[in-house]
mmCIF file of C-alpha atoms in Angstrom:
data_model
loop_
_atom_site.group_PDB
_atom_site.id
_atom_site.type_symbol
_atom_site.label_atom_id
_atom_site.label_comp_id
_atom_site.label_asym_id
_atom_site.label_seq_id
_atom_site.Cartn_x
_atom_site.Cartn_y
_atom_site.Cartn_z
ATOM 1 C CA PHE A 1 9.553 -0.605 -28.650
ATOM 2 C CA GLY A 2 6.953 0.959 -28.367
ATOM 3 C CA THR A 3 4.807 -2.080 -28.605
ATOM 4 C CA THR A 4 7.880 -3.702 -26.283
ATOM 5 C CA GLU A 5 7.050 -1.611 -23.488
ATOM 6 C CA HIS A 6 3.389 -1.583 -24.221
ATOM 7 C CA PHE A 7 3.355 -5.689 -23.747
ATOM 8 C CA THR A 8 5.848 -4.823 -20.260
ATOM 9 C CA LEU A 9 3.155 -2.324 -19.541
ATOM 10 C CA GLN A 10 0.661 -5.088 -19.682
ATOM 11 C CA THR A 11 2.647 -7.178 -17.864
ATOM 12 C CA ALA A 12 3.011 -5.605 -15.034
ATOM 13 C CA ARG A 13 -0.399 -4.553 -14.637
ATOM 14 C CA SER A 14 -1.432 -8.260 -14.441
ATOM 15 C CA THR A 15 0.785 -8.647 -12.125
ATOM 16 C CA THR A 16 -0.860 -6.169 -9.322
ATOM 17 C CA VAL A 17 -3.986 -7.108 -9.999
ATOM 18 C CA ALA A 18 -2.197 -10.913 -9.222
ATOM 19 C CA GLU A 19 -0.413 -9.697 -6.224
ATOM 20 C CA ALA A 20 -3.784 -8.230 -5.347
ATOM 21 C CA GLY A 21 -5.439 -10.595 -5.253
ATOM 22 C CA GLY A 22 -2.585 -12.967 -3.462
ATOM 23 C CA ARG A 23 -2.871 -10.130 -0.413
ATOM 24 C CA ALA A 24 -6.175 -10.631 -0.261
ATOM 25 C CA THR A 25 -6.456 -14.152 -0.053
ATOM 26 C CA SER A 26 -3.813 -14.522 2.291
ATOM 27 C CA TYR A 27 -5.808 -12.426 4.505
ATOM 28 C CA LEU A 28 -9.371 -13.980 4.167
ATOM 29 C CA ALA A 29 -7.640 -17.170 4.942
ATOM 30 C CA ALA A 30 -6.138 -15.676 7.745
ATOM 31 C CA LEU A 31 -9.234 -14.787 9.234
ATOM 32 C CA SER A 32 -11.279 -17.934 8.100
ATOM 33 C CA SER A 33 -8.194 -19.718 10.159
ATOM 34 C CA THR A 34 -8.644 -17.585 13.207
ATOM 35 C CA LEU A 35 -12.702 -17.796 13.198
ATOM 36 C CA ILE A 36 -12.722 -21.096 13.411
ATOM 37 C CA ALA A 37 -9.902 -21.452 16.087
ATOM 38 C CA LEU A 38 -11.612 -19.400 18.020
ATOM 39 C CA ALA A 39 -14.436 -21.576 17.784
ATOM 40 C CA PHE A 40 -12.616 -24.673 18.665
ATOM 41 C CA ILE A 41 -10.907 -22.345 22.390
ATOM 42 C CA GLY A 42 -14.826 -20.860 23.001
ATOM 43 C CA ASN A 43 -16.176 -24.518 22.653
ATOM 44 C CA MET A 44 -13.259 -26.147 25.356
ATOM 45 C CA SER A 45 -12.590 -23.573 27.442
ATOM 46 C CA GLY A 46 -16.595 -22.491 27.973
ATOM 47 C CA LEU A 47 -16.207 -19.193 26.901
ATOM 48 C CA SER A 48 -13.770 -18.736 30.396
ATOM 49 C CA THR A 49 -10.877 -16.681 31.308
ATOM 50 C CA ALA A 50 -8.988 -18.676 28.484
ATOM 51 C CA PHE A 51 -10.820 -18.297 25.886
ATOM 52 C CA TYR A 52 -10.421 -14.223 25.953
ATOM 53 C CA LEU A 53 -7.184 -14.166 26.715
ATOM 54 C CA PHE A 54 -6.575 -16.062 23.227
ATOM 55 C CA CYS A 55 -8.912 -13.504 21.489
ATOM 56 C CA SER A 56 -7.071 -10.549 23.061
ATOM 57 C CA LEU A 57 -3.756 -12.244 21.360
ATOM 58 C CA LEU A 58 -4.972 -13.537 17.924
ATOM 59 C CA LEU A 59 -7.633 -10.199 17.238
ATOM 60 C CA PRO A 60 -5.152 -7.125 17.425
ATOM 61 C CA VAL A 61 -2.736 -9.484 14.920
ATOM 62 C CA LEU A 62 -5.282 -10.732 12.869
ATOM 63 C CA ALA A 63 -5.949 -6.407 12.379
ATOM 64 C CA PHE A 64 -2.848 -5.655 12.002
ATOM 65 C CA ILE A 65 -3.077 -7.937 9.006
ATOM 66 C CA GLY A 66 -6.061 -6.453 8.194
ATOM 67 C CA ILE A 67 -4.158 -2.931 8.365
ATOM 68 C CA VAL A 68 -1.808 -3.855 6.449
ATOM 69 C CA THR A 69 -2.693 -5.699 3.184
ATOM 70 C CA PHE A 70 -5.038 -2.585 2.797
ATOM 71 C CA ALA A 71 -2.357 -0.439 2.910
ATOM 72 C CA ARG A 72 -0.628 -2.509 -0.255
ATOM 73 C CA LEU A 73 -3.985 -2.897 -1.857
ATOM 74 C CA VAL A 74 -4.327 0.576 -2.190
ATOM 75 C CA GLN A 75 -0.567 1.104 -2.971
ATOM 76 C CA SER A 76 -1.243 -1.130 -6.102
ATOM 77 C CA THR A 77 -4.676 0.597 -6.414
ATOM 78 C CA ASN A 78 -2.428 3.635 -7.450
ATOM 79 C CA GLU A 79 0.290 1.629 -9.361
ATOM 80 C CA ASP A 80 -2.337 0.016 -11.304
ATOM 81 C CA ILE A 81 -3.404 3.799 -12.263
ATOM 82 C CA ALA A 82 -0.189 4.769 -12.914
ATOM 83 C CA LEU A 83 0.941 1.694 -15.860
ATOM 84 C CA ALA A 84 -3.015 2.602 -17.342
ATOM 85 C CA GLY A 85 -1.369 6.181 -17.985
ATOM 86 C CA ARG A 86 1.537 5.395 -19.412
ATOM 87 C CA ILE A 87 0.043 2.627 -21.552
ATOM 88 C CA ALA A 88 -1.832 5.537 -22.304
ATOM 89 C CA ARG A 89 0.750 7.787 -23.703
ATOM 90 C CA LEU A 90 1.910 4.761 -25.640
ATOM 91 C CA ARG A 91 -1.054 4.846 -27.797
ATOM 92 C CA SER A 92 -1.482 8.338 -28.227
ATOM 93 C CA PHE A 93 2.019 8.132 -29.517
ATOM 94 C CA TYR A 94 0.776 5.573 -31.751
ATOM 95 C CA VAL A 95 -1.900 7.627 -32.896
ATOM 96 C CA GLU A 96 0.914 9.999 -34.047
ATOM 97 C CA LEU A 97 2.963 8.031 -35.809
ATOM 98 C CA VAL A 98 0.445 6.324 -37.797
ATOM 99 C CA PRO A 99 -2.588 8.594 -37.858
ATOM 100 C CA GLU A 100 -5.029 6.529 -40.218
ATOM 101 C CA LEU A 101 -5.160 3.900 -36.257
ATOM 102 C CA GLU A 102 -7.111 6.503 -34.705
ATOM 103 C CA PRO A 103 -10.559 5.116 -35.736
ATOM 104 C CA TYR A 104 -9.820 0.956 -34.607
ATOM 105 C CA LEU A 105 -7.837 2.804 -31.422
ATOM 106 C CA ASP A 106 -9.886 3.938 -27.668
ATOM 107 C CA ILE A 107 -8.394 7.173 -27.841
ATOM 108 C CA VAL A 108 -9.702 9.698 -25.070
ATOM 109 C CA ARG A 109 -8.064 13.173 -25.265
ATOM 110 C CA ARG A 110 -8.933 16.412 -22.690
ATOM 111 C CA GLY A 111 -6.549 19.134 -23.559
ATOM 112 C CA SER A 112 -3.887 16.908 -23.820
ATOM 113 C CA ALA A 113 -2.129 13.502 -24.293
ATOM 114 C CA PRO A 114 -3.733 10.641 -22.442
ATOM 115 C CA GLY A 115 -2.836 9.370 -19.103
ATOM 116 C CA SER A 116 -0.427 12.150 -18.636
ATOM 117 C CA LEU A 117 0.522 13.460 -15.256
ATOM 118 C CA SER A 118 -0.620 16.711 -15.931
ATOM 119 C CA GLU A 119 -3.962 15.776 -16.592
ATOM 120 C CA GLU A 120 -6.652 16.512 -14.220
ATOM 121 C CA ARG A 121 -8.351 13.626 -13.495
ATOM 122 C CA GLU A 122 -12.117 13.656 -12.282
ATOM 123 C CA GLU A 123 -12.146 12.886 -8.185
ATOM 124 C CA PRO A 124 -13.076 8.486 -7.867
ATOM 125 C CA SER A 125 -16.555 8.179 -7.153
ATOM 126 C CA LYS A 126 -16.578 7.351 -3.060
ATOM 127 C CA ARG A 127 -19.531 4.496 -3.895
ATOM 128 C CA GLN A 128 -16.469 3.129 -6.504
ATOM 129 C CA LEU A 129 -14.277 2.452 -3.196
ATOM 130 C CA PHE A 130 -16.583 -0.183 -1.894
ATOM 131 C CA LEU A 131 -16.384 -2.338 -5.353
ATOM 132 C CA THR A 132 -12.363 -1.977 -5.442
ATOM 133 C CA VAL A 133 -10.150 -5.167 -3.212
ATOM 134 C CA ALA A 134 -8.854 -2.831 -1.109
ATOM 135 C CA GLY A 135 -12.575 -2.016 -0.266
ATOM 136 C CA MET A 136 -13.984 -4.974 0.225
ATOM 137 C CA ILE A 137 -10.951 -5.452 2.787
ATOM 138 C CA ALA A 138 -11.417 -2.341 4.766
ATOM 139 C CA VAL A 139 -15.217 -3.650 5.944
ATOM 140 C CA VAL A 140 -13.868 -6.253 6.779
ATOM 141 C CA ASN A 141 -11.019 -5.239 8.779
ATOM 142 C CA SER A 142 -12.965 -2.332 10.660
ATOM 143 C CA VAL A 143 -15.120 -5.307 11.556
ATOM 144 C CA VAL A 144 -11.697 -6.928 13.450
ATOM 145 C CA ILE A 145 -12.085 -3.964 14.617
ATOM 146 C CA GLY A 146 -14.659 -3.078 16.125
ATOM 147 C CA THR A 147 -14.505 -6.929 17.497
ATOM 148 C CA THR A 148 -11.709 -6.245 19.679
ATOM 149 C CA CYS A 149 -12.729 -2.889 20.607
ATOM 150 C CA GLY A 150 -15.539 -4.558 21.956
ATOM 151 C CA LEU A 151 -14.074 -7.594 23.413
ATOM 152 C CA PHE A 152 -11.403 -5.376 25.481
ATOM 153 C CA ALA A 153 -14.184 -3.369 27.031
ATOM 154 C CA GLY A 154 -16.611 -5.989 27.834
ATOM 155 C CA MET A 155 -13.482 -7.518 29.497
ATOM 156 C CA VAL A 156 -12.556 -4.038 31.851
ATOM 157 C CA THR A 157 -16.040 -3.314 31.846
ATOM 158 C CA SER A 158 -18.973 -4.281 34.925
ATOM 159 C CA ASN A 159 -21.499 -4.085 32.447
ATOM 160 C CA PRO A 160 -19.721 -6.156 29.304
ATOM 161 C CA MET A 161 -22.591 -6.319 27.025
ATOM 162 C CA VAL A 162 -23.493 -2.344 26.743
ATOM 163 C CA ALA A 163 -20.209 -1.349 26.849
ATOM 164 C CA SER A 164 -18.645 -4.315 23.986
ATOM 165 C CA SER A 165 -21.953 -3.293 22.050
ATOM 166 C CA ILE A 166 -20.937 0.333 21.887
ATOM 167 C CA ALA A 167 -17.070 0.322 21.898
ATOM 168 C CA GLY A 168 -17.707 -2.388 19.116
ATOM 169 C CA VAL A 169 -19.633 -0.287 16.802
ATOM 170 C CA ILE A 170 -17.413 3.257 17.517
ATOM 171 C CA GLY A 171 -14.570 1.145 16.711
ATOM 172 C CA ALA A 172 -15.795 -0.130 13.841
ATOM 173 C CA SER A 173 -17.292 2.933 12.107
ATOM 174 C CA THR A 174 -14.254 5.281 12.778
ATOM 175 C CA SER A 175 -12.024 2.910 10.980
ATOM 176 C CA LEU A 176 -14.236 2.199 8.363
ATOM 177 C CA VAL A 177 -13.857 6.006 7.779
ATOM 178 C CA ALA A 178 -10.313 6.027 8.348
ATOM 179 C CA HIS A 179 -9.844 3.455 5.671
ATOM 180 C CA PHE A 180 -12.122 4.725 2.924
ATOM 181 C CA ALA A 181 -10.438 8.602 3.798
ATOM 182 C CA HIS A 182 -7.228 7.151 3.385
ATOM 183 C CA GLN A 183 -7.540 5.509 0.061
ATOM 184 C CA LEU A 184 -9.403 8.732 -1.295
ATOM 185 C CA ARG A 185 -6.292 10.472 0.041
ATOM 186 C CA VAL A 186 -4.638 8.210 -1.291
ATOM 187 C CA LEU A 187 -5.606 8.098 -4.850
ATOM 188 C CA ARG A 188 -5.802 12.220 -4.898
ATOM 189 C CA ARG A 189 -2.539 12.785 -3.829
ATOM 190 C CA GLN A 190 -0.545 10.338 -6.161
ATOM 191 C CA ASP A 191 -2.138 11.121 -8.920
ATOM 192 C CA GLY A 192 -1.155 7.140 -10.435
ATOM 193 C CA VAL A 193 2.416 7.301 -9.669
ATOM 194 C CA VAL A 194 4.057 4.392 -9.151
ATOM 195 C CA VAL A 195 4.936 3.507 -5.779
ATOM 196 C CA ASP A 196 7.999 1.834 -7.370
ATOM 197 C CA GLU A 197 10.112 4.945 -8.754
ATOM 198 C CA PHE A 198 12.938 2.368 -9.424
ATOM 199 C CA ALA A 199 11.187 1.243 -12.508
ATOM 200 C CA VAL A 200 10.536 4.127 -14.377
ATOM 201 C CA VAL A 201 13.566 6.670 -13.186
ATOM 202 C CA VAL A 202 16.752 5.947 -15.706
ATOM 203 C CA PRO A 203 19.717 6.941 -12.385
ATOM 204 C CA THR A 204 22.095 9.084 -13.882
ATOM 205 C CA PRO A 205 26.251 8.580 -13.804
ATOM 206 C CA ALA A 206 26.085 10.640 -10.951
ATOM 207 C CA ASP A 207 23.598 9.010 -9.397
ATOM 208 C CA LYS A 208 25.207 5.363 -9.876
ATOM 209 C CA GLU A 209 28.522 6.741 -7.885
ATOM 210 C CA ALA A 210 26.722 8.154 -5.235
ATOM 211 C CA ARG A 211 25.273 5.177 -3.927
ATOM 212 C CA TYR A 212 27.772 2.960 -5.408
ATOM 213 C CA GLY A 213 30.494 4.725 -4.562
ATOM 214 C CA PRO A 214 33.360 5.291 -7.976
ATOM 215 C CA ARG A 215 33.988 2.266 -10.574
ATOM 216 C CA LEU A 216 37.051 0.889 -10.287
#
Protein backbone atom coordinates (compact mmCIF):
# COMPACT_ATOMS: atom_id res chain seq x y z
CA PHE A 1 0.00 0.00 0.00
CA GLY A 2 2.81 2.41 0.85
CA THR A 3 4.58 1.96 -2.48
CA THR A 4 1.26 2.40 -4.33
CA GLU A 5 0.62 5.66 -2.50
CA HIS A 6 4.20 6.74 -3.20
CA PHE A 7 3.71 6.09 -6.92
CA THR A 8 0.39 7.96 -6.89
CA LEU A 9 1.98 10.98 -5.25
CA GLN A 10 4.85 10.97 -7.75
CA THR A 11 2.31 10.88 -10.58
CA ALA A 12 0.43 13.78 -9.01
CA ARG A 13 3.66 15.79 -8.79
CA SER A 14 4.35 15.09 -12.45
CA THR A 15 0.85 16.33 -13.25
CA THR A 16 1.40 19.61 -11.43
CA VAL A 17 4.67 20.17 -13.29
CA ALA A 18 3.03 19.37 -16.63
CA GLU A 19 0.12 21.70 -15.87
CA ALA A 20 2.48 24.51 -14.90
CA GLY A 21 4.40 24.13 -18.14
CA GLY A 22 1.18 23.99 -20.16
CA ARG A 23 -0.25 27.08 -18.49
CA ALA A 24 2.92 29.08 -19.01
CA THR A 25 3.20 27.95 -22.63
CA SER A 26 -0.41 28.90 -23.35
CA TYR A 27 0.05 32.36 -21.88
CA LEU A 28 3.29 33.00 -23.74
CA ALA A 29 1.65 31.80 -26.97
CA ALA A 30 -1.22 34.23 -26.42
CA LEU A 31 1.29 37.00 -25.72
CA SER A 32 3.24 36.23 -28.88
CA SER A 33 0.09 36.15 -30.99
CA THR A 34 -1.05 39.47 -29.55
CA LEU A 35 2.27 41.16 -30.30
CA ILE A 36 2.17 39.90 -33.89
CA ALA A 37 -1.42 41.14 -34.28
CA LEU A 38 -0.47 44.55 -32.86
CA ALA A 39 2.45 44.77 -35.28
CA PHE A 40 0.16 44.09 -38.26
CA ILE A 41 -2.48 46.56 -37.08
CA GLY A 42 0.12 49.24 -36.38
CA ASN A 43 1.64 48.80 -39.82
CA MET A 44 -1.73 48.87 -41.58
CA SER A 45 -3.24 51.75 -39.63
CA GLY A 46 -0.13 53.87 -39.32
CA LEU A 47 -0.49 54.03 -35.51
CA SER A 48 -3.82 55.80 -35.88
CA THR A 49 -6.82 55.75 -33.56
CA ALA A 50 -7.70 52.24 -34.73
CA PHE A 51 -4.35 50.96 -33.44
CA TYR A 52 -4.86 52.45 -29.96
CA LEU A 53 -8.42 51.15 -29.85
CA PHE A 54 -7.16 47.68 -30.76
CA CYS A 55 -4.49 47.87 -28.05
CA SER A 56 -6.99 49.04 -25.44
CA LEU A 57 -9.09 45.96 -26.17
CA LEU A 58 -6.36 43.32 -26.33
CA LEU A 59 -3.87 44.33 -23.64
CA PRO A 60 -6.33 44.30 -20.68
CA VAL A 61 -7.52 40.84 -21.74
CA LEU A 62 -3.93 39.67 -22.03
CA ALA A 63 -3.15 41.09 -18.58
CA PHE A 64 -6.15 39.23 -17.13
CA ILE A 65 -4.96 35.97 -18.68
CA GLY A 66 -1.53 36.59 -17.18
CA ILE A 67 -2.96 37.24 -13.71
CA VAL A 68 -5.05 34.07 -13.59
CA THR A 69 -2.17 32.07 -15.06
CA PHE A 70 0.16 33.38 -12.35
CA ALA A 71 -2.38 32.63 -9.61
CA ARG A 72 -2.78 29.04 -10.79
CA LEU A 73 0.98 28.57 -11.07
CA VAL A 74 1.34 29.67 -7.45
CA GLN A 75 -1.32 27.13 -6.48
CA SER A 76 0.48 24.43 -8.45
CA THR A 77 3.72 25.24 -6.65
CA ASN A 78 1.91 24.98 -3.33
CA GLU A 79 0.39 21.64 -4.29
CA ASP A 80 3.79 20.33 -5.36
CA ILE A 81 5.23 21.27 -1.95
CA ALA A 82 2.38 19.43 -0.22
CA LEU A 83 2.84 16.32 -2.34
CA ALA A 84 6.58 16.34 -1.70
CA GLY A 85 5.87 16.52 2.03
CA ARG A 86 3.58 13.52 1.87
CA ILE A 87 6.23 11.55 -0.04
CA ALA A 88 8.75 12.47 2.66
CA ARG A 89 6.41 11.09 5.35
CA LEU A 90 6.18 7.81 3.44
CA ARG A 91 9.96 7.59 3.22
CA SER A 92 10.12 8.07 6.97
CA PHE A 93 7.58 5.27 7.34
CA TYR A 94 9.76 2.97 5.23
CA VAL A 95 12.71 3.58 7.55
CA GLU A 96 10.56 2.95 10.62
CA LEU A 97 9.49 -0.41 9.21
CA VAL A 98 12.94 -1.40 7.93
CA PRO A 99 15.67 0.60 9.72
CA GLU A 100 18.31 -1.01 7.50
CA LEU A 101 17.03 1.13 4.61
CA GLU A 102 18.11 4.43 6.15
CA PRO A 103 21.64 4.46 4.60
CA TYR A 104 20.05 4.08 1.16
CA LEU A 105 17.32 6.72 1.50
CA ASP A 106 17.76 10.47 1.67
CA ILE A 107 16.14 11.15 5.03
CA VAL A 108 16.35 14.62 6.61
CA ARG A 109 15.47 14.72 10.28
CA ARG A 110 14.61 18.04 11.93
CA GLY A 111 13.04 16.92 15.15
CA SER A 112 9.83 15.64 13.52
CA ALA A 113 8.69 13.47 10.65
CA PRO A 114 10.07 14.84 7.39
CA GLY A 115 7.44 16.74 5.50
CA SER A 116 4.98 16.91 8.38
CA LEU A 117 2.75 19.96 8.46
CA SER A 118 3.84 20.68 12.02
CA GLU A 119 7.43 20.94 10.94
CA GLU A 120 8.78 24.46 10.76
CA ARG A 121 9.81 25.19 7.19
CA GLU A 122 12.40 27.68 6.19
CA GLU A 123 11.05 30.74 4.44
CA PRO A 124 11.56 30.52 0.68
CA SER A 125 14.27 32.79 -0.61
CA LYS A 126 12.98 35.88 -2.38
CA ARG A 127 15.67 35.38 -4.99
CA GLN A 128 14.44 31.84 -5.60
CA LEU A 129 10.99 33.15 -6.48
CA PHE A 130 12.42 34.69 -9.65
CA LEU A 131 13.57 31.23 -10.79
CA THR A 132 10.14 29.60 -10.64
CA VAL A 133 7.71 29.41 -13.56
CA ALA A 134 5.34 31.63 -11.60
CA GLY A 135 8.15 34.14 -11.12
CA MET A 136 8.87 34.20 -14.83
CA ILE A 137 5.20 34.81 -15.63
CA ALA A 138 5.10 37.51 -12.94
CA VAL A 139 7.87 39.46 -14.68
CA VAL A 140 6.34 39.08 -18.15
CA ASN A 141 2.86 39.96 -16.93
CA SER A 142 4.15 43.01 -15.07
CA VAL A 143 5.58 44.29 -18.35
CA VAL A 144 2.18 43.75 -20.00
CA ILE A 145 0.40 45.57 -17.18
CA GLY A 146 2.91 48.42 -17.28
CA THR A 147 2.43 48.71 -21.05
CA THR A 148 -1.34 48.80 -20.58
CA CYS A 149 -1.05 51.55 -17.97
CA GLY A 150 1.29 53.52 -20.22
CA LEU A 151 -1.08 53.15 -23.16
CA PHE A 152 -4.08 54.53 -21.29
CA ALA A 153 -2.00 57.32 -19.75
CA GLY A 154 -0.77 58.36 -23.17
CA MET A 155 -4.31 58.39 -24.57
CA VAL A 156 -5.69 60.80 -21.95
CA THR A 157 -2.81 63.27 -21.65
CA SER A 158 -1.40 65.96 -23.91
CA ASN A 159 2.21 64.71 -23.54
CA PRO A 160 1.87 60.99 -24.30
CA MET A 161 5.59 60.14 -24.22
CA VAL A 162 6.26 61.39 -20.69
CA ALA A 163 2.92 60.22 -19.31
CA SER A 164 3.26 56.77 -20.88
CA SER A 165 6.79 56.32 -19.54
CA ILE A 166 5.92 57.35 -15.99
CA ALA A 167 2.68 55.37 -15.85
CA GLY A 168 4.35 52.33 -17.44
CA VAL A 169 7.22 52.25 -14.95
CA ILE A 170 4.90 52.75 -11.97
CA GLY A 171 2.41 50.16 -13.21
CA ALA A 172 5.07 47.54 -13.99
CA SER A 173 6.91 48.08 -10.68
CA THR A 174 3.73 47.96 -8.61
CA SER A 175 2.55 44.85 -10.44
CA LEU A 176 5.87 43.06 -9.96
CA VAL A 177 5.91 43.78 -6.23
CA ALA A 178 2.28 42.66 -5.90
CA HIS A 179 2.92 39.42 -7.81
CA PHE A 180 5.88 38.37 -5.69
CA ALA A 181 4.24 39.50 -2.44
CA HIS A 182 1.25 37.29 -3.26
CA GLN A 183 3.46 34.32 -4.10
CA LEU A 184 5.49 34.66 -0.92
CA ARG A 185 2.36 35.17 1.20
CA VAL A 186 0.68 32.05 -0.20
CA LEU A 187 3.76 29.89 0.35
CA ARG A 188 4.04 31.13 3.92
CA ARG A 189 0.37 30.83 4.81
CA GLN A 190 -0.57 27.56 3.14
CA ASP A 191 2.47 25.65 4.44
CA GLY A 192 2.04 22.99 1.79
CA VAL A 193 -1.72 22.50 2.08
CA VAL A 194 -3.14 20.93 -1.06
CA VAL A 195 -5.64 23.15 -2.83
CA ASP A 196 -7.80 20.19 -3.87
CA GLU A 197 -8.47 18.92 -0.38
CA PHE A 198 -10.95 16.31 -1.62
CA ALA A 199 -7.92 14.39 -2.90
CA VAL A 200 -6.72 13.74 0.66
CA VAL A 201 -9.80 14.08 2.92
CA VAL A 202 -11.91 10.94 3.34
CA PRO A 203 -15.54 12.00 3.92
CA THR A 204 -17.44 10.48 6.81
CA PRO A 205 -20.92 8.98 6.33
CA ALA A 206 -22.38 12.16 7.86
CA ASP A 207 -20.50 14.30 5.31
CA LYS A 208 -21.77 12.13 2.46
CA GLU A 209 -25.34 12.39 3.70
CA ALA A 210 -25.07 16.16 4.09
CA ARG A 211 -23.73 16.53 0.54
CA TYR A 212 -25.69 13.89 -1.37
CA GLY A 213 -28.71 13.33 0.86
CA PRO A 214 -29.75 10.19 2.75
CA ARG A 215 -29.29 6.86 1.04
CA LEU A 216 -32.49 5.22 -0.18
